Amino acid sequence: MSVNAQAWPALPYTDWKDSCATLHLWTQVVGKIRLVQTPWVNHSWHVPLYVTARGLTTSPVPYKSSAFQIDFDFVDHVLWLRTSEGHYRQIMLMPMTVADFYGNVLVDLKLLGIEVAIDTMPNEIPDAIPFPQDTAHYAYDPQAANAFWRILLSTHLVMSHFRTSFLGKVSPVHFFWGSFDLAVTRFSGRKAPPHPGGVPNLPDAVAREAYSHEVSSAGFWPGGGGMIEEPAFYSYAYPAPDGFSEAKVRPAAAYFHKTLGEFILPYEAVRTASNPEQTLMDFLQSTYDAAADLGTWDRNALECAPGMPRRPRPV
């Protein structure tokens, strides 16, 4: 297997859509546990999961005078629940209903001395089923889950490098379990008009707080929802400046999706490129350039040269 195939594996959405839907809901169960235990951070930065060398993690979650952490391991296919006192529980990742997954997680947390209560209605999913009643989603394909994580990891590395060339406010590279995507967001520093809301099963107040300031945001999404039935990278600006949809961006395979209001780069165009990392970086940079130039961002004040290992940024 080539290096590219290991880092950027094939993952046709139609081949794992049932497992994708189940895993999406499992991450929501875990993410909501972090949500209820963590003080609110601007733009909902207290709720995402983070990419690890083996999967996804909540990072340490406060509980009374201690902490716990929940990790998806997509190498050994285990959900780890660990406490700062050194105790742990494991749940094997295998085909099981969302209802069973939800129940198993809460039972194991209770066995660790942790009692939490979450809103059981999934977010950002139309026609959602509350977790305790969801026996419709139960698929889990370990090979596909591992491939999905490897794509997230490779994307995370490129986005993390892209992030280094911005001096202004910029988000971590984080995984939003509501929309099931890995994202990084840059901010102009100026306030934005109120977001219209209307996201399925998401309070409008949350959407408005998330988009309180102008952004250029990009990420990776595995596909689905009837809009794009393939994995893809995306980039958008909020609010979108005049002329944004007509901007020339790289690579040639990228296009503007009028319904979504975003630039889209099919994952296959990255995976099959001779240099996938540079292809993705070109997309991130050129779409940001369009947002920043057309939106008249103060680029001289907000940007710097990309970071280098062991080399302090010159000032």
PDB file of C-alpha atoms in Angstrom, residues 37-197:
ATOM      1  CA  GLN A  37     -20.040  19.232  32.151  1.00  0.00           C
ATOM      2  CA  THR A  38     -18.055  22.066  30.564  1.00  0.00           C
ATOM      3  CA  PRO A  39     -18.473  25.858  30.935  1.00  0.00           C
ATOM      4  CA  TRP A  40     -19.581  27.582  27.748  1.00  0.00           C
ATOM      5  CA  VAL A  41     -16.785  28.796  25.496  1.00  0.00           C
ATOM      6  CA  ASN A  42     -17.389  31.273  22.660  1.00  0.00           C
ATOM      7  CA  HIS A  43     -18.563  29.720  19.374  1.00  0.00           C
ATOM      8  CA  SER A  44     -19.314  26.425  21.173  1.00  0.00           C
ATOM      9  CA  TRP A  45     -15.639  25.568  21.425  1.00  0.00           C
ATOM     10  CA  HIS A  46     -16.393  23.651  24.629  1.00  0.00           C
ATOM     11  CA  VAL A  47     -18.334  20.924  22.809  1.00  0.00           C
ATOM     12  CA  PRO A  48     -16.122  19.424  20.024  1.00  0.00           C
ATOM     13  CA  LEU A  49     -14.085  16.260  20.081  1.00  0.00           C
ATOM     14  CA  TYR A  50     -10.408  16.233  19.088  1.00  0.00           C
ATOM     15  CA  VAL A  51      -8.413  13.990  16.768  1.00  0.00           C
ATOM     16  CA  THR A  52      -5.872  11.706  18.450  1.00  0.00           C
ATOM     17  CA  ALA A  53      -3.251   9.241  17.205  1.00  0.00           C
ATOM     18  CA  ARG A  54      -5.901   6.522  17.545  1.00  0.00           C
ATOM     19  CA  GLY A  55      -9.288   8.194  17.147  1.00  0.00           C
ATOM     20  CA  LEU A  56     -11.268  10.957  18.829  1.00  0.00           C
ATOM     21  CA  THR A  57     -11.285  12.258  22.393  1.00  0.00           C
ATOM     22  CA  THR A  58     -13.297  14.541  24.631  1.00  0.00           C
ATOM     23  CA  SER A  59     -10.062  15.686  26.301  1.00  0.00           C
ATOM     24  CA  PRO A  60     -10.349  15.998  30.144  1.00  0.00           C
ATOM     25  CA  VAL A  61     -13.917  16.717  31.258  1.00  0.00           C
ATOM     26  CA  PRO A  62     -14.433  18.241  34.730  1.00  0.00           C
ATOM     27  CA  TYR A  63     -16.447  16.308  37.296  1.00  0.00           C
ATOM     28  CA  LYS A  64     -16.662  17.626  40.863  1.00  0.00           C
ATOM     29  CA  SER A  65     -13.037  17.884  42.046  1.00  0.00           C
ATOM     30  CA  SER A  66     -11.673  15.476  39.431  1.00  0.00           C
ATOM     31  CA  ALA A  67     -11.926  14.752  35.708  1.00  0.00           C
ATOM     32  CA  PHE A  68     -12.723  12.021  33.233  1.00  0.00           C
ATOM     33  CA  GLN A  69     -12.089  11.442  29.536  1.00  0.00           C
ATOM     34  CA  ILE A  70     -13.850   9.433  26.845  1.00  0.00           C
ATOM     35  CA  ASP A  71     -11.888   8.225  23.828  1.00  0.00           C
ATOM     36  CA  PHE A  72     -12.920   6.512  20.611  1.00  0.00           C
ATOM     37  CA  ASP A  73     -10.105   4.142  19.607  1.00  0.00           C
ATOM     38  CA  PHE A  74     -10.552   3.292  15.932  1.00  0.00           C
ATOM     39  CA  VAL A  75      -7.453   1.076  15.873  1.00  0.00           C
ATOM     40  CA  ASP A  76      -8.568  -1.486  18.478  1.00  0.00           C
ATOM     41  CA  HIS A  77     -12.238  -0.380  18.206  1.00  0.00           C
ATOM     42  CA  VAL A  78     -12.803   0.376  21.850  1.00  0.00           C
ATOM     43  CA  LEU A  79     -14.518   3.229  23.651  1.00  0.00           C
ATOM     44  CA  TRP A  80     -12.377   4.087  26.681  1.00  0.00           C
ATOM     45  CA  LEU A  81     -13.821   5.819  29.731  1.00  0.00           C
ATOM     46  CA  ARG A  82     -11.042   6.877  32.099  1.00  0.00           C
ATOM     47  CA  THR A  83     -10.946   8.916  35.302  1.00  0.00           C
ATOM     48  CA  SER A  84      -8.213  11.040  36.815  1.00  0.00           C
ATOM     49  CA  GLU A  85      -8.219   8.616  39.774  1.00  0.00           C
ATOM     50  CA  GLY A  86      -6.876   5.886  37.493  1.00  0.00           C
ATOM     51  CA  HIS A  87     -10.094   3.900  37.011  1.00  0.00           C
ATOM     52  CA  TYR A  88     -11.433   2.914  33.610  1.00  0.00           C
ATOM     53  CA  ARG A  89     -14.115   1.035  31.709  1.00  0.00           C
ATOM     54  CA  GLN A  90     -14.179  -0.240  28.120  1.00  0.00           C
ATOM     55  CA  ILE A  91     -16.981  -0.666  25.609  1.00  0.00           C
ATOM     56  CA  MET A  92     -16.118  -2.622  22.491  1.00  0.00           C
ATOM     57  CA  LEU A  93     -17.098  -0.829  19.292  1.00  0.00           C
ATOM     58  CA  MET A  94     -19.190  -3.283  17.317  1.00  0.00           C
ATOM     59  CA  PRO A  95     -22.648  -3.329  15.748  1.00  0.00           C
ATOM     60  CA  MET A  96     -25.102  -2.142  18.418  1.00  0.00           C
ATOM     61  CA  THR A  97     -28.085   0.147  18.499  1.00  0.00           C
ATOM     62  CA  VAL A  98     -27.754   3.767  19.504  1.00  0.00           C
ATOM     63  CA  ALA A  99     -30.076   2.964  22.409  1.00  0.00           C
ATOM     64  CA  ASP A 100     -27.692   0.256  23.656  1.00  0.00           C
ATOM     65  CA  PHE A 101     -24.636   2.456  23.161  1.00  0.00           C
ATOM     66  CA  TYR A 102     -26.274   5.289  25.098  1.00  0.00           C
ATOM     67  CA  GLY A 103     -27.279   2.949  27.918  1.00  0.00           C
ATOM     68  CA  ASN A 104     -23.871   1.266  28.092  1.00  0.00           C
ATOM     69  CA  VAL A 105     -22.036   4.593  28.297  1.00  0.00           C
ATOM     70  CA  LEU A 106     -24.207   5.931  31.116  1.00  0.00           C
ATOM     71  CA  VAL A 107     -23.999   2.648  33.051  1.00  0.00           C
ATOM     72  CA  ASP A 108     -20.205   2.510  32.774  1.00  0.00           C
ATOM     73  CA  LEU A 109     -19.881   6.147  33.816  1.00  0.00           C
ATOM     74  CA  LYS A 110     -22.033   5.406  36.855  1.00  0.00           C
ATOM     75  CA  LEU A 111     -19.791   2.451  37.726  1.00  0.00           C
ATOM     76  CA  LEU A 112     -16.911   4.945  37.661  1.00  0.00           C
ATOM     77  CA  GLY A 113     -18.802   7.179  40.093  1.00  0.00           C
ATOM     78  CA  ILE A 114     -19.915   9.662  37.431  1.00  0.00           C
ATOM     79  CA  GLU A 115     -23.587  10.511  37.023  1.00  0.00           C
ATOM     80  CA  VAL A 116     -24.601  12.770  34.139  1.00  0.00           C
ATOM     81  CA  ALA A 117     -27.864  13.563  32.408  1.00  0.00           C
ATOM     82  CA  ILE A 118     -27.923  14.776  28.802  1.00  0.00           C
ATOM     83  CA  ASP A 119     -30.505  16.004  26.320  1.00  0.00           C
ATOM     84  CA  THR A 120     -31.240  12.780  24.436  1.00  0.00           C
ATOM     85  CA  MET A 121     -32.461  14.426  21.216  1.00  0.00           C
ATOM     86  CA  PRO A 122     -29.729  14.452  18.536  1.00  0.00           C
ATOM     87  CA  ASN A 123     -28.688  17.862  17.215  1.00  0.00           C
ATOM     88  CA  GLU A 124     -28.516  19.083  13.608  1.00  0.00           C
ATOM     89  CA  ILE A 125     -30.266  15.950  12.280  1.00  0.00           C
ATOM     90  CA  PRO A 126     -33.745  16.194  10.751  1.00  0.00           C
ATOM     91  CA  ASP A 127     -36.341  13.654  11.893  1.00  0.00           C
ATOM     92  CA  ALA A 128     -34.073  12.623  14.756  1.00  0.00           C
ATOM     93  CA  ILE A 129     -34.884   9.831  17.206  1.00  0.00           C
ATOM     94  CA  PRO A 130     -34.049  10.257  20.917  1.00  0.00           C
ATOM     95  CA  PHE A 131     -31.067   8.105  21.862  1.00  0.00           C
ATOM     96  CA  PRO A 132     -32.926   5.782  24.276  1.00  0.00           C
ATOM     97  CA  GLN A 133     -35.503   4.946  21.577  1.00  0.00           C
ATOM     98  CA  ASP A 134     -33.151   4.610  18.608  1.00  0.00           C
ATOM     99  CA  THR A 135     -32.969   0.990  17.529  1.00  0.00           C
ATOM    100  CA  ALA A 136     -32.886   1.930  13.828  1.00  0.00           C
ATOM    101  CA  HIS A 137     -29.166   2.737  13.738  1.00  0.00           C
ATOM    102  CA  TYR A 138     -26.890  -0.153  14.692  1.00  0.00           C
ATOM    103  CA  ALA A 139     -24.275  -0.651  11.935  1.00  0.00           C
ATOM    104  CA  TYR A 140     -20.542  -0.485  12.617  1.00  0.00           C
ATOM    105  CA  ASP A 141     -17.935  -1.281   9.967  1.00  0.00           C
ATOM    106  CA  PRO A 142     -14.520  -1.244  11.716  1.00  0.00           C
ATOM    107  CA  GLN A 143     -12.558  -0.935   8.472  1.00  0.00           C
ATOM    108  CA  ALA A 144     -14.585   2.103   7.401  1.00  0.00           C
ATOM    109  CA  ALA A 145     -14.360   3.673  10.852  1.00  0.00           C
ATOM    110  CA  ASN A 146     -10.590   3.261  10.771  1.00  0.00           C
ATOM    111  CA  ALA A 147     -10.401   4.794   7.287  1.00  0.00           C
ATOM    112  CA  PHE A 148     -12.550   7.719   8.413  1.00  0.00           C
ATOM    113  CA  TRP A 149     -10.228   8.357  11.361  1.00  0.00           C
ATOM    114  CA  ARG A 150      -7.128   8.189   9.128  1.00  0.00           C
ATOM    115  CA  ILE A 151      -8.666  10.827   6.850  1.00  0.00           C
ATOM    116  CA  LEU A 152      -9.425  12.991   9.889  1.00  0.00           C
ATOM    117  CA  LEU A 153      -5.842  12.583  11.097  1.00  0.00           C
ATOM    118  CA  SER A 154      -4.291  13.507   7.736  1.00  0.00           C
ATOM    119  CA  THR A 155      -6.674  16.454   7.397  1.00  0.00           C
ATOM    120  CA  HIS A 156      -5.913  17.546  10.953  1.00  0.00           C
ATOM    121  CA  LEU A 157      -2.185  17.705  10.168  1.00  0.00           C
ATOM    122  CA  VAL A 158      -2.718  19.903   7.099  1.00  0.00           C
ATOM    123  CA  MET A 159      -5.240  22.172   8.841  1.00  0.00           C
ATOM    124  CA  SER A 160      -2.960  22.539  11.854  1.00  0.00           C
ATOM    125  CA  HIS A 161      -0.167  23.784   9.581  1.00  0.00           C
ATOM    126  CA  PHE A 162      -2.594  26.101   7.771  1.00  0.00           C
ATOM    127  CA  ARG A 163      -3.638  27.494  11.166  1.00  0.00           C
ATOM    128  CA  THR A 164      -0.057  28.592  11.976  1.00  0.00           C
ATOM    129  CA  SER A 165      -0.061  31.430   9.429  1.00  0.00           C
ATOM    130  CA  PHE A 166      -2.803  33.417  11.164  1.00  0.00           C
ATOM    131  CA  LEU A 167      -2.143  35.885  14.001  1.00  0.00           C
ATOM    132  CA  GLY A 168      -5.775  36.773  14.583  1.00  0.00           C
ATOM    133  CA  LYS A 169      -8.398  34.736  16.399  1.00  0.00           C
ATOM    134  CA  VAL A 170      -8.473  31.218  15.003  1.00  0.00           C
ATOM    135  CA  SER A 171     -10.197  28.110  16.311  1.00  0.00           C
ATOM    136  CA  PRO A 172      -8.491  24.851  17.212  1.00  0.00           C
ATOM    137  CA  VAL A 173      -8.795  22.115  14.626  1.00  0.00           C
ATOM    138  CA  HIS A 174     -11.756  20.327  16.153  1.00  0.00           C
ATOM    139  CA  PHE A 175     -14.472  17.793  15.372  1.00  0.00           C
ATOM    140  CA  PHE A 176     -18.047  19.005  15.695  1.00  0.00           C
ATOM    141  CA  TRP A 177     -20.247  16.013  16.474  1.00  0.00           C
ATOM    142  CA  GLY A 178     -23.444  17.921  15.614  1.00  0.00           C
ATOM    143  CA  SER A 179     -22.560  18.343  11.952  1.00  0.00           C
ATOM    144  CA  PHE A 180     -20.031  15.454  12.014  1.00  0.00           C
ATOM    145  CA  ASP A 181     -17.164  17.395  10.482  1.00  0.00           C
ATOM    146  CA  LEU A 182     -13.596  18.435  11.233  1.00  0.00           C
ATOM    147  CA  ALA A 183     -13.218  22.214  11.031  1.00  0.00           C
ATOM    148  CA  VAL A 184     -10.894  25.166  11.493  1.00  0.00           C
ATOM    149  CA  THR A 185     -12.144  28.768  11.506  1.00  0.00           C
ATOM    150  CA  ARG A 186     -10.448  32.149  11.113  1.00  0.00           C
ATOM    151  CA  PHE A 187     -12.019  35.399  12.314  1.00  0.00           C
ATOM    152  CA  SER A 188     -11.698  38.893  10.869  1.00  0.00           C
ATOM    153  CA  GLY A 189     -12.292  40.491  14.276  1.00  0.00           C
ATOM    154  CA  ARG A 190     -15.468  42.264  13.146  1.00  0.00           C
ATOM    155  CA  LYS A 191     -19.001  41.491  14.244  1.00  0.00           C
ATOM    156  CA  ALA A 192     -21.322  39.711  11.831  1.00  0.00           C
ATOM    157  CA  PRO A 193     -25.047  40.217  11.186  1.00  0.00           C
ATOM    158  CA  PRO A 194     -27.295  37.918  13.264  1.00  0.00           C
ATOM    159  CA  HIS A 195     -27.380  34.365  11.950  1.00  0.00           C
ATOM    160  CA  PRO A 196     -30.854  33.404  10.663  1.00  0.00           C
ATOM    161  CA  GLY A 197     -30.845  30.125  12.582  1.00  0.00           C
TER     162      GLY A 197
END
